[in-house]
Coordinates of C-alpha atoms and ligand atoms in Angstrom, one line a residue:
M220 CA -41.0 13.0 -1.1
A221 CA -42.4 14.9 1.9
P222 CA -44.8 18.1 1.6
L223 CA -42.9 21.2 1.1
S224 CA -43.7 22.5 4.4
K225 CA -42.3 19.7 6.3
A226 CA -39.3 19.5 4.1
G227 CA -38.6 23.2 4.4
A228 CA -38.7 23.0 8.3
A229 CA -36.4 19.6 8.1
L230 CA -34.0 21.6 6.1
T231 CA -33.9 24.6 8.5
A232 CA -33.3 22.2 11.3
L233 CA -30.7 20.4 9.6
R234 CA -28.7 23.8 9.0
E235 CA -28.9 24.7 12.7
D236 CA -27.9 21.1 13.8
L237 CA -25.1 20.2 11.3
T238 CA -21.7 21.3 12.6
G239 CA -20.4 21.1 9.0
G240 CA -22.3 22.9 5.9
V241 CA -25.4 22.5 4.2
F242 CA -25.9 23.4 0.6
A243 CA -29.3 23.6 -1.3
P244 CA -29.9 24.8 -4.6
G245 CA -29.3 28.6 -5.0
D246 CA -27.1 28.5 -1.7
P247 CA -23.5 30.2 -2.4
G248 CA -21.0 27.3 -2.7
Y249 CA -23.6 24.7 -4.0
D250 CA -22.4 24.5 -7.5
E251 CA -18.7 24.0 -6.3
A252 CA -20.0 21.2 -3.7
R253 CA -21.4 19.0 -6.6
V254 CA -18.5 19.1 -8.7
V255 CA -16.9 15.4 -9.0
H256 CA -13.8 14.1 -10.7
N257 CA -15.7 13.1 -13.8
G258 CA -16.4 16.1 -16.0
M259 CA -19.1 14.3 -17.6
I260 CA -21.3 14.2 -14.4
D261 CA -23.6 17.2 -13.9
R262 CA -26.2 16.2 -11.1
R263 CA -28.4 18.5 -8.9
P264 CA -28.9 17.2 -5.4
A265 CA -31.8 18.6 -3.4
V266 CA -29.4 18.9 -0.2
I267 CA -25.7 18.4 0.3
A268 CA -24.6 17.7 3.8
Q269 CA -21.0 18.2 4.3
C270 CA -20.3 16.5 7.5
V271 CA -17.5 16.9 9.8
D272 CA -18.2 14.1 12.5
E273 CA -20.1 10.8 13.1
D274 CA -22.9 13.0 14.8
D275 CA -23.3 14.9 11.5
V276 CA -23.8 11.9 9.4
V277 CA -26.2 10.5 11.9
R278 CA -27.9 13.8 11.6
A279 CA -27.9 13.6 7.8
V280 CA -29.2 10.0 7.4
R281 CA -32.0 10.8 9.8
F282 CA -33.0 14.0 7.9
G283 CA -32.9 11.9 4.8
R284 CA -35.0 9.1 6.0
E285 CA -37.4 11.5 7.6
L286 CA -38.0 13.2 4.2
D287 CA -37.8 9.9 2.1
L288 CA -34.9 11.1 0.3
N289 CA -32.5 8.8 -1.6
I290 CA -29.1 9.2 -0.3
A291 CA -25.7 9.3 -2.1
V292 CA -22.2 9.2 -0.1
R293 CA -19.4 11.1 -1.2
G294 CA -15.8 10.2 -0.3
G295 CA -13.3 11.2 -3.0
G296 CA -15.6 11.9 -5.8
H297 CA -13.6 9.6 -8.0
S298 CA -16.5 7.2 -9.0
V299 CA -16.4 7.3 -13.0
A300 CA -20.2 7.0 -13.0
G301 CA -20.6 9.9 -10.6
M302 CA -22.0 7.5 -7.9
A303 CA -21.2 10.2 -5.2
L304 CA -23.9 12.4 -6.3
N305 CA -27.7 12.0 -7.4
D306 CA -30.5 14.2 -8.4
G307 CA -33.0 15.6 -6.5
G308 CA -31.8 13.6 -3.3
L309 CA -29.4 14.2 -0.3
V310 CA -25.7 13.8 -0.6
V311 CA -23.7 12.9 2.5
D312 CA -20.3 14.6 1.8
L313 CA -17.5 13.1 3.9
R314 CA -14.8 15.3 2.5
R315 CA -14.2 17.2 5.6
M316 CA -13.8 13.8 7.6
H317 CA -10.2 13.5 6.6
E318 CA -8.4 12.7 9.7
V319 CA -5.7 10.2 10.1
T320 CA -4.3 8.5 13.3
V321 CA -1.4 6.5 12.9
H322 CA -0.7 3.6 15.5
P323 CA 2.8 2.8 14.5
A324 CA 3.3 0.3 17.5
A325 CA 0.0 -1.7 16.4
E326 CA 1.1 -1.0 12.7
A327 CA -2.4 0.1 12.1
V328 CA -4.1 3.7 10.8
R329 CA -7.5 4.9 11.5
V330 CA -8.6 6.9 8.6
G331 CA -11.8 9.2 8.3
G332 CA -14.3 8.0 5.9
G333 CA -13.6 11.3 3.7
A334 CA -9.8 11.2 3.7
T335 CA -7.9 11.0 0.3
M336 CA -5.0 8.6 -0.7
S337 CA -2.7 11.6 0.0
H338 CA -4.2 12.3 3.6
L339 CA -3.3 8.5 4.3
D340 CA 0.1 8.2 2.6
R341 CA 1.5 11.6 3.9
A342 CA 0.4 10.5 7.4
T343 CA 2.1 7.2 7.5
Q344 CA 5.1 8.1 5.6
P345 CA 7.0 9.8 8.4
Y346 CA 6.9 6.3 10.2
K347 CA 8.0 4.5 7.2
L348 CA 4.8 2.6 7.1
A349 CA 2.3 2.1 4.3
T350 CA -0.5 0.1 3.2
T351 CA -1.9 -0.5 -0.2
G352 CA -3.4 2.5 -1.7
G353 CA -4.8 3.6 -5.1
R354 CA -2.4 5.2 -7.7
A355 CA -3.8 8.5 -7.6
S356 CA -3.5 11.0 -4.6
T357 CA -6.9 12.3 -4.7
T358 CA -8.9 9.1 -4.7
G359 CA -11.1 8.5 -1.5
V360 CA -9.9 5.8 0.8
G361 CA -13.5 5.0 1.5
G362 CA -14.6 4.1 -1.9
F363 CA -11.3 2.5 -2.7
V364 CA -10.9 0.2 0.1
L365 CA -14.6 -0.8 0.3
G366 CA -14.7 -1.8 -3.4
G367 CA -11.5 -3.8 -3.1
G368 CA -8.5 -1.5 -3.5
T369 CA -5.7 -2.2 -5.9
G370 CA -2.2 -0.1 -6.3
W371 CA 1.6 -0.2 -6.5
L372 CA 1.9 -2.0 -3.1
D373 CA -0.9 -4.8 -3.6
R374 CA 1.5 -7.5 -4.8
C375 CA 3.3 -7.5 -1.6
C376 CA 0.8 -6.1 0.7
G377 CA -2.5 -7.8 -0.7
L378 CA -5.6 -5.9 -1.9
A379 CA -6.7 -2.9 0.3
V380 CA -9.6 -5.1 1.7
D381 CA -7.0 -7.7 2.7
N382 CA -5.7 -4.9 5.1
L383 CA -9.2 -3.8 6.5
L384 CA -9.2 -4.3 10.4
G385 CA -12.5 -2.5 11.3
V386 CA -15.1 -0.1 9.9
E387 CA -17.2 2.4 11.9
L388 CA -20.5 2.7 10.2
V389 CA -23.7 4.6 10.2
T390 CA -26.5 2.6 8.8
A391 CA -29.5 3.2 7.0
D392 CA -31.6 3.4 10.0
G393 CA -29.5 6.5 11.2
N394 CA -27.6 4.3 13.8
R395 CA -23.9 3.7 14.6
T396 CA -22.3 0.3 14.4
H397 CA -18.9 -1.4 14.2
A398 CA -17.7 -4.1 11.8
N399 CA -14.6 -6.1 12.5
A400 CA -13.6 -9.7 12.7
D401 CA -15.4 -10.2 16.2
E402 CA -18.1 -7.7 15.9
N403 CA -20.7 -8.1 13.1
P404 CA -18.3 -10.7 11.3
E405 CA -20.9 -11.3 8.4
L406 CA -21.2 -7.4 7.6
F407 CA -17.4 -7.1 7.9
W408 CA -17.1 -9.7 5.1
A409 CA -19.8 -7.8 3.0
L410 CA -17.4 -4.7 3.2
H411 CA -14.7 -6.4 1.7
G412 CA -15.6 -5.8 -1.7
G413 CA -19.5 -4.8 -1.5
G414 CA -18.8 -1.0 -1.4
G415 CA -21.1 1.7 0.0
N416 CA -24.2 -0.8 0.1
F417 CA -24.3 -1.3 3.9
G418 CA -23.6 2.0 5.2
I419 CA -21.5 5.0 5.7
A420 CA -18.1 4.2 6.8
T421 CA -17.2 7.2 9.0
A422 CA -13.7 5.7 9.7
L423 CA -11.8 2.6 8.5
T424 CA -8.9 1.1 10.2
L425 CA -6.0 -0.4 8.0
K426 CA -3.2 -2.6 8.7
L427 CA 0.2 -1.0 7.9
H428 CA 3.2 -2.5 6.5
E429 CA 7.1 -1.5 6.8
L430 CA 8.2 0.5 3.8
P431 CA 11.8 1.9 4.4
E432 CA 12.4 2.6 1.0
F433 CA 10.6 2.9 -2.5
S434 CA 11.9 3.1 -6.0
L435 CA 10.6 3.0 -9.4
A436 CA 11.7 3.0 -13.1
L437 CA 9.3 4.6 -15.7
L438 CA 10.4 4.3 -19.2
L439 CA 8.9 5.7 -22.4
Y440 CA 9.2 3.8 -25.6
L441 CA 8.1 4.6 -29.1
P442 CA 4.7 2.9 -29.9
E443 CA 6.2 0.5 -32.4
F444 CA 8.2 -0.9 -29.8
G445 CA 5.1 -1.7 -27.7
P446 CA 4.7 -5.5 -28.2
E447 CA 8.3 -6.1 -27.3
V448 CA 8.2 -3.9 -24.3
V449 CA 4.9 -5.6 -23.0
R450 CA 6.4 -9.0 -23.6
T451 CA 9.7 -8.2 -21.5
Y452 CA 7.6 -6.7 -18.8
R453 CA 5.4 -9.7 -18.6
D454 CA 8.3 -12.2 -18.4
L455 CA 10.2 -10.0 -16.0
I456 CA 7.3 -9.6 -13.7
S457 CA 6.3 -13.3 -13.7
V458 CA 9.5 -14.1 -12.0
A459 CA 9.9 -11.0 -10.0
P460 CA 9.6 -10.8 -6.3
V461 CA 6.3 -9.5 -5.1
E462 CA 7.9 -6.1 -3.9
A463 CA 8.0 -5.5 -7.7
A464 CA 4.6 -3.8 -9.5
G465 CA 3.8 -1.3 -11.9
G466 CA 2.3 -2.0 -15.2
I467 CA 2.3 -1.0 -18.9
I468 CA 0.6 2.5 -19.5
Y469 CA 0.2 3.5 -23.0
L470 CA 0.0 7.4 -22.9
T471 CA 0.3 10.9 -24.7
G472 CA 3.7 12.0 -24.1
P473 CA 3.4 14.6 -21.1
P474 CA 4.9 18.0 -21.2
E475 CA 7.5 17.1 -18.5
E476 CA 11.2 17.8 -18.3
F477 CA 12.1 14.3 -18.9
V478 CA 10.2 13.8 -22.0
P479 CA 11.8 14.8 -25.3
P480 CA 9.9 17.9 -26.8
H481 CA 9.2 16.3 -29.9
L482 CA 7.4 13.6 -28.3
V483 CA 5.2 15.5 -26.2
G484 CA 1.5 15.1 -27.2
T485 CA 2.4 11.8 -29.2
L486 CA 1.4 8.2 -28.4
L487 CA 3.9 6.6 -26.1
C488 CA 4.3 3.0 -24.4
G489 CA 5.2 3.3 -20.9
A490 CA 6.7 0.6 -18.7
M491 CA 6.5 1.5 -15.0
L492 CA 8.4 -0.8 -12.6
T493 CA 7.8 0.0 -8.9
Y494 CA 9.8 -1.6 -6.1
A495 CA 8.9 -1.7 -2.4
G496 CA 12.8 -1.6 -1.8
G497 CA 15.9 0.3 -2.8
E498 CA 17.2 1.6 -6.0
Q499 CA 20.2 -0.9 -6.6
D500 CA 17.7 -4.0 -6.7
L501 CA 15.1 -1.9 -8.7
R502 CA 18.0 -1.3 -11.2
K503 CA 18.9 -5.1 -11.4
L504 CA 15.1 -6.1 -11.9
A505 CA 14.7 -3.6 -14.7
E506 CA 17.8 -4.5 -16.7
P507 CA 15.7 -6.1 -19.5
L508 CA 13.4 -3.0 -19.8
L509 CA 16.6 -0.4 -19.8
A510 CA 17.8 -2.5 -22.4
L511 CA 15.3 -1.9 -24.8
P512 CA 15.7 1.4 -26.7
H513 CA 13.5 3.9 -25.0
E514 CA 13.2 7.8 -25.3
A515 CA 12.9 8.8 -21.8
E516 CA 13.4 7.5 -18.5
I517 CA 13.1 8.1 -14.6
V518 CA 14.8 5.7 -12.3
G519 CA 15.4 6.2 -8.8
A520 CA 14.4 6.0 -5.2
M521 CA 11.5 8.3 -4.4
P522 CA 9.3 8.7 -1.6
Y523 CA 6.2 6.6 -1.7
A524 CA 3.8 9.4 -1.2
D525 CA 5.4 11.3 -3.9
V526 CA 5.1 8.3 -6.5
Q527 CA 1.5 8.1 -5.4
C528 CA 0.8 11.6 -7.2
M529 CA 3.1 11.0 -10.3
I530 CA 0.1 10.1 -12.5
D531 CA -2.5 12.2 -11.1
D532 CA -5.2 13.5 -13.5
P533 CA -6.5 17.1 -13.4
P534 CA -10.2 16.9 -11.9
G535 CA -12.9 17.9 -14.5
L536 CA -11.9 15.9 -17.6
R537 CA -14.4 13.8 -19.3
N538 CA -14.0 10.2 -18.0
Y539 CA -15.1 6.7 -19.4
W540 CA -13.3 3.7 -18.2
S541 CA -13.8 -0.3 -18.1
A542 CA -11.8 -3.2 -17.2
E543 CA -11.4 -6.8 -18.3
Y544 CA -9.3 -9.4 -16.1
V545 CA -7.3 -11.9 -18.1
S546 CA -6.4 -15.3 -17.1
Q547 CA -3.1 -15.1 -19.2
A548 CA -1.1 -12.8 -21.5
P549 CA 0.1 -15.0 -24.4
D550 CA 1.9 -13.2 -27.3
D551 CA -1.5 -13.2 -29.1
F552 CA -3.2 -11.3 -26.5
V553 CA 0.1 -8.8 -26.3
N554 CA -0.6 -8.1 -30.0
V555 CA -4.3 -7.3 -29.6
F556 CA -3.5 -5.3 -26.6
C557 CA -1.0 -3.1 -28.2
D558 CA -2.7 -2.8 -31.5
R559 CA -5.6 -1.2 -29.8
A560 CA -3.2 1.6 -28.6
H561 CA -2.9 3.1 -32.0
S562 CA -6.7 4.0 -31.9
M563 CA -6.8 5.6 -28.4
P564 CA -7.5 9.1 -28.3
V565 CA -4.2 11.1 -28.5
P566 CA -3.4 13.8 -27.5
S567 CA -5.5 13.4 -24.4
A568 CA -5.0 12.2 -20.7
T569 CA -6.3 8.5 -21.7
Q570 CA -4.3 5.7 -20.4
H571 CA -4.3 2.2 -21.9
V572 CA -3.4 0.0 -19.0
L573 CA -2.2 -3.4 -18.2
F574 CA -1.7 -3.9 -14.4
P575 CA 0.2 -7.1 -13.2
Q576 CA -1.5 -9.1 -10.4
G577 CA -0.4 -12.3 -8.5
G578 CA 1.9 -12.4 -5.4
A579 CA -0.1 -11.4 -2.3
I580 CA -3.4 -10.6 -4.4
A581 CA -3.3 -14.4 -5.4
D582 CA -2.5 -15.7 -2.2
G583 CA -4.7 -13.6 -0.1
P584 CA -8.1 -14.7 1.6
H585 CA -10.2 -16.1 -0.9
E586 CA -13.4 -15.9 1.1
Y587 CA -13.9 -12.2 0.4
P588 CA -16.2 -11.1 -2.4
V589 CA -13.4 -9.8 -4.8
P590 CA -13.3 -12.6 -7.6
Y591 CA -10.7 -10.9 -9.8
R592 CA -8.3 -11.8 -7.3
D593 CA -6.8 -14.8 -9.3
A594 CA -6.4 -13.2 -12.6
P595 CA -2.8 -12.4 -13.2
W596 CA -3.5 -9.2 -15.4
A597 CA -5.8 -6.6 -15.4
V598 CA -6.7 -4.5 -18.5
H599 CA -8.0 -1.0 -17.7
P600 CA -8.8 1.3 -20.6
F601 CA -9.0 4.6 -18.9
A602 CA -10.2 7.4 -21.1
A603 CA -10.0 11.0 -20.1
W604 CA -10.5 13.8 -22.6
E605 CA -11.5 17.4 -22.9
D606 CA -13.7 17.8 -25.5
P607 CA -17.4 16.8 -25.5
A608 CA -17.2 16.2 -29.3
D609 CA -14.6 13.4 -28.6
D610 CA -17.0 11.5 -26.1
A611 CA -18.5 9.0 -28.7
R612 CA -14.8 8.2 -30.0
A613 CA -13.3 7.8 -26.3
I614 CA -16.0 5.8 -25.2
Q615 CA -16.2 3.5 -28.4
W616 CA -12.4 3.0 -27.7
V617 CA -12.6 1.8 -24.2
R618 CA -15.4 -0.7 -25.3
D619 CA -13.3 -1.7 -28.3
V620 CA -10.4 -2.5 -25.8
R621 CA -12.9 -4.9 -23.9
A622 CA -14.3 -6.5 -26.9
D623 CA -10.6 -7.3 -28.2
V624 CA -9.3 -9.1 -24.8
R625 CA -12.6 -10.9 -24.1
P626 CA -11.3 -14.1 -25.4
W627 CA -8.8 -14.2 -22.6
S628 CA -11.1 -12.8 -20.0
T629 CA -11.9 -14.6 -16.7
G630 CA -15.2 -12.9 -16.6
A631 CA -14.6 -11.4 -13.2
V632 CA -14.2 -7.7 -12.8
Y633 CA -13.1 -5.1 -10.2
L634 CA -16.1 -2.8 -9.7
N635 CA -13.9 0.3 -8.8
F636 CA -12.5 0.1 -12.4
I637 CA -16.0 0.2 -14.2
G638 CA -18.8 2.7 -14.4
D639 CA -22.4 1.7 -14.4
E640 CA -22.3 -1.4 -16.8
G641 CA -25.5 -3.2 -15.3
A642 CA -26.6 -5.9 -13.0
D643 CA -24.7 -8.8 -14.6
R644 CA -21.4 -6.7 -14.3
V645 CA -22.0 -6.1 -10.7
E646 CA -22.6 -10.1 -10.2
A647 CA -19.4 -10.6 -12.3
G648 CA -17.7 -8.0 -10.0
L649 CA -18.8 -9.9 -6.8
G650 CA -19.1 -13.7 -7.9
A651 CA -22.5 -15.0 -8.2
E652 CA -22.5 -17.0 -4.9
N653 CA -21.2 -14.1 -3.0
A654 CA -23.6 -11.7 -4.7
R655 CA -26.4 -13.9 -3.0
R656 CA -24.8 -13.7 0.4
L657 CA -24.4 -10.0 0.2
A658 CA -28.0 -9.7 -0.8
V659 CA -28.9 -11.2 2.6
V660 CA -26.5 -8.6 4.3
K661 CA -28.0 -5.9 2.3
G662 CA -31.4 -7.1 3.4
Q663 CA -30.5 -7.0 6.9
Y664 CA -28.6 -3.7 7.1
D665 CA -30.3 -1.4 4.2
P666 CA -33.7 -3.2 3.4
D667 CA -35.2 -0.1 1.7
N668 CA -32.2 0.2 -0.7
V669 CA -31.5 3.6 0.9
F670 CA -27.8 3.6 -0.2
R671 CA -28.3 2.6 -3.8
F672 CA -25.7 5.2 -5.5
N673 CA -23.1 2.5 -5.9
H674 CA -22.6 -0.9 -7.5
N675 CA -26.0 -1.9 -6.3
I676 CA -26.8 -5.0 -4.6
T677 CA -30.7 -5.5 -4.4
P678 CA -31.6 -6.4 -0.7
A679 CA -32.8 -10.0 -0.2
Ligands
LIG13 C1 -7.5 9.1 -11.4 C2 -8.1 8.0 -10.6 C3 -7.3 6.8 -10.4 C4 -7.6 5.7 -9.7 N1 -6.7 4.9 -9.4 C5 -7.3 3.5 -8.8 C6 -6.1 2.7 -8.5 O1 -5.1 2.8 -8.5 N2 -6.7 1.6 -7.7 C7 -7.9 1.3 -7.3 O2 -8.4 0.3 -7.0 N3 -8.9 2.2 -7.8 C8 -8.7 3.4 -8.5 N4 -9.5 4.3 -8.9 C9 -10.8 4.0 -8.9 C10 -11.2 4.1 -7.3 O3 -10.8 3.3 -6.4 C11 -12.8 4.2 -7.3 O4 -13.4 5.1 -8.5 C12 -13.5 4.5 -6.0 O5 -14.7 4.2 -6.0 C13 -13.2 5.9 -5.6 O6 -13.7 6.1 -4.3 P1 -13.8 7.7 -3.8 O7 -14.4 7.7 -2.5 O8 -13.0 8.4 -4.5 O9 -15.4 7.9 -4.8 P2 -16.8 8.4 -4.6 O10 -17.3 8.8 -6.1 O11 -17.1 9.5 -3.6 O12 -17.4 7.1 -4.1 C14 -17.4 5.9 -4.9 C15 -18.4 5.1 -4.2 O13 -18.0 4.7 -2.8 C16 -18.9 5.0 -1.9 N5 -18.3 5.6 -0.8 C17 -17.2 6.5 -0.8 N6 -16.9 6.6 0.4 C18 -17.5 6.0 1.3 C19 -17.9 5.8 2.6 N7 -17.0 6.5 3.5 N8 -18.7 5.0 3.0 C20 -19.5 4.3 2.3 N9 -19.5 4.5 1.0 C21 -18.4 5.3 0.4 C22 -19.9 6.1 -2.6 O14 -21.1 6.2 -2.2 C23 -19.8 5.5 -4.1 O15 -20.9 4.7 -4.3 C24 -9.1 5.4 -9.7 C25 -9.9 6.7 -9.7 C26 -9.5 7.6 -10.3 C27 -10.4 8.6 -10.7

């Protein structure tokens, strides 16, 4: 840490030089600027630099290096471990860098490093184009893509990283660089799953796919039908076209019009079948699910960008999540998965999720550091609750889900679905061999580990 006089002078200079805003403790707006999605996170950075363009990011990084501050990078602020913030360091906040430029003829889109899924989806929808995005509209594109990226389109369009065409970066030395298949290919490889370890992505270019229609079936069942619903969904998706995706989501009955009032606030088993196509084909695919006795349904065509906001959580809830990737989902597994739903904290915004993979995820390029690609199923316990008194119970429930399904686990995990679970889990999220190669890239681009508020790779 620099002497106070030097720090004060540098902060004054940053306030003058930055086109965006600078917030230090005591400044109006400071407390608002340090709020992230997970209400359990309460960190107090020394400086938050809200950048509006690449020049601002360069200035902010050089300021942080001059004062020897740790640097956290904030995109959508959705990291469950609160990796977008630090205590006593610098936060480079990219939220104002959310410009999205669609290039329809090239079927590509350039997205600002702080854009959310909603910025992306709303911009591409008028062109009937889309790319794999997360399932919540407020998730940041930067953290999502650099970490891997799964969503309703992944079985037909691949993981988000499979659609990454280029990244514009500011590196730890405060310089600009580009990475794509031709320029800095090793860095480009590392950005396919290595997260924010290598620099600040000021913009990402992604491949787009034609999406003229999108439809979905969301059916809610009484929890006692859970095992039958999961088996039906499993058997259906294993032969479905890659345009079909979705998942099983145990949840608390939401206060929505389509949910019978007596089921609001109770445990329900949801089956979501999404389809990158029209309603008629979707209905045919969903027949086995529709045939099971269900309590509520939404079935029909819907703009993709609207579906993307359907399961948005309000910000500020307390959150703890984890994940296991399983190599198969036999009936024993289904029973174990469904049993654990009954101890899920209800009512709450908690979701007990089983996502299908396969399709373009499994077929995708195998050289990237995303070793969970081959697993056919992802188990994702996602606890979200209000009352701090429920912390221990909710966290234990997530851990119990993991312990239950571990006999089927492939061992690999998607790092964006977990918090800070230690170095072994980071390695499991990257693959041991990939982790060694990534450490070399980290050593080249960030030898001092300036960017450490992430699933961290120690520089080789
Ligand atoms: C409600 C909800 C739903 C979700 N649904 C999905 C889903 O369907 N599919 C899925 O794959 N994931 C999903 N996620 C997980 C999400 O992908 C990760 O939490 C991701 O890291 C969020 O990125 P962010 O930019 O919003 O978060 P942040 O907390 O801002 O950042 C997360 C990490 O990425 C780094 N980072 C962010 N932006 C940049 C950038 N431009 N350059 C360099 N580093 C950067 C940060 O430094 C930090 O280490 C969901 C999360 C939530 C809260």
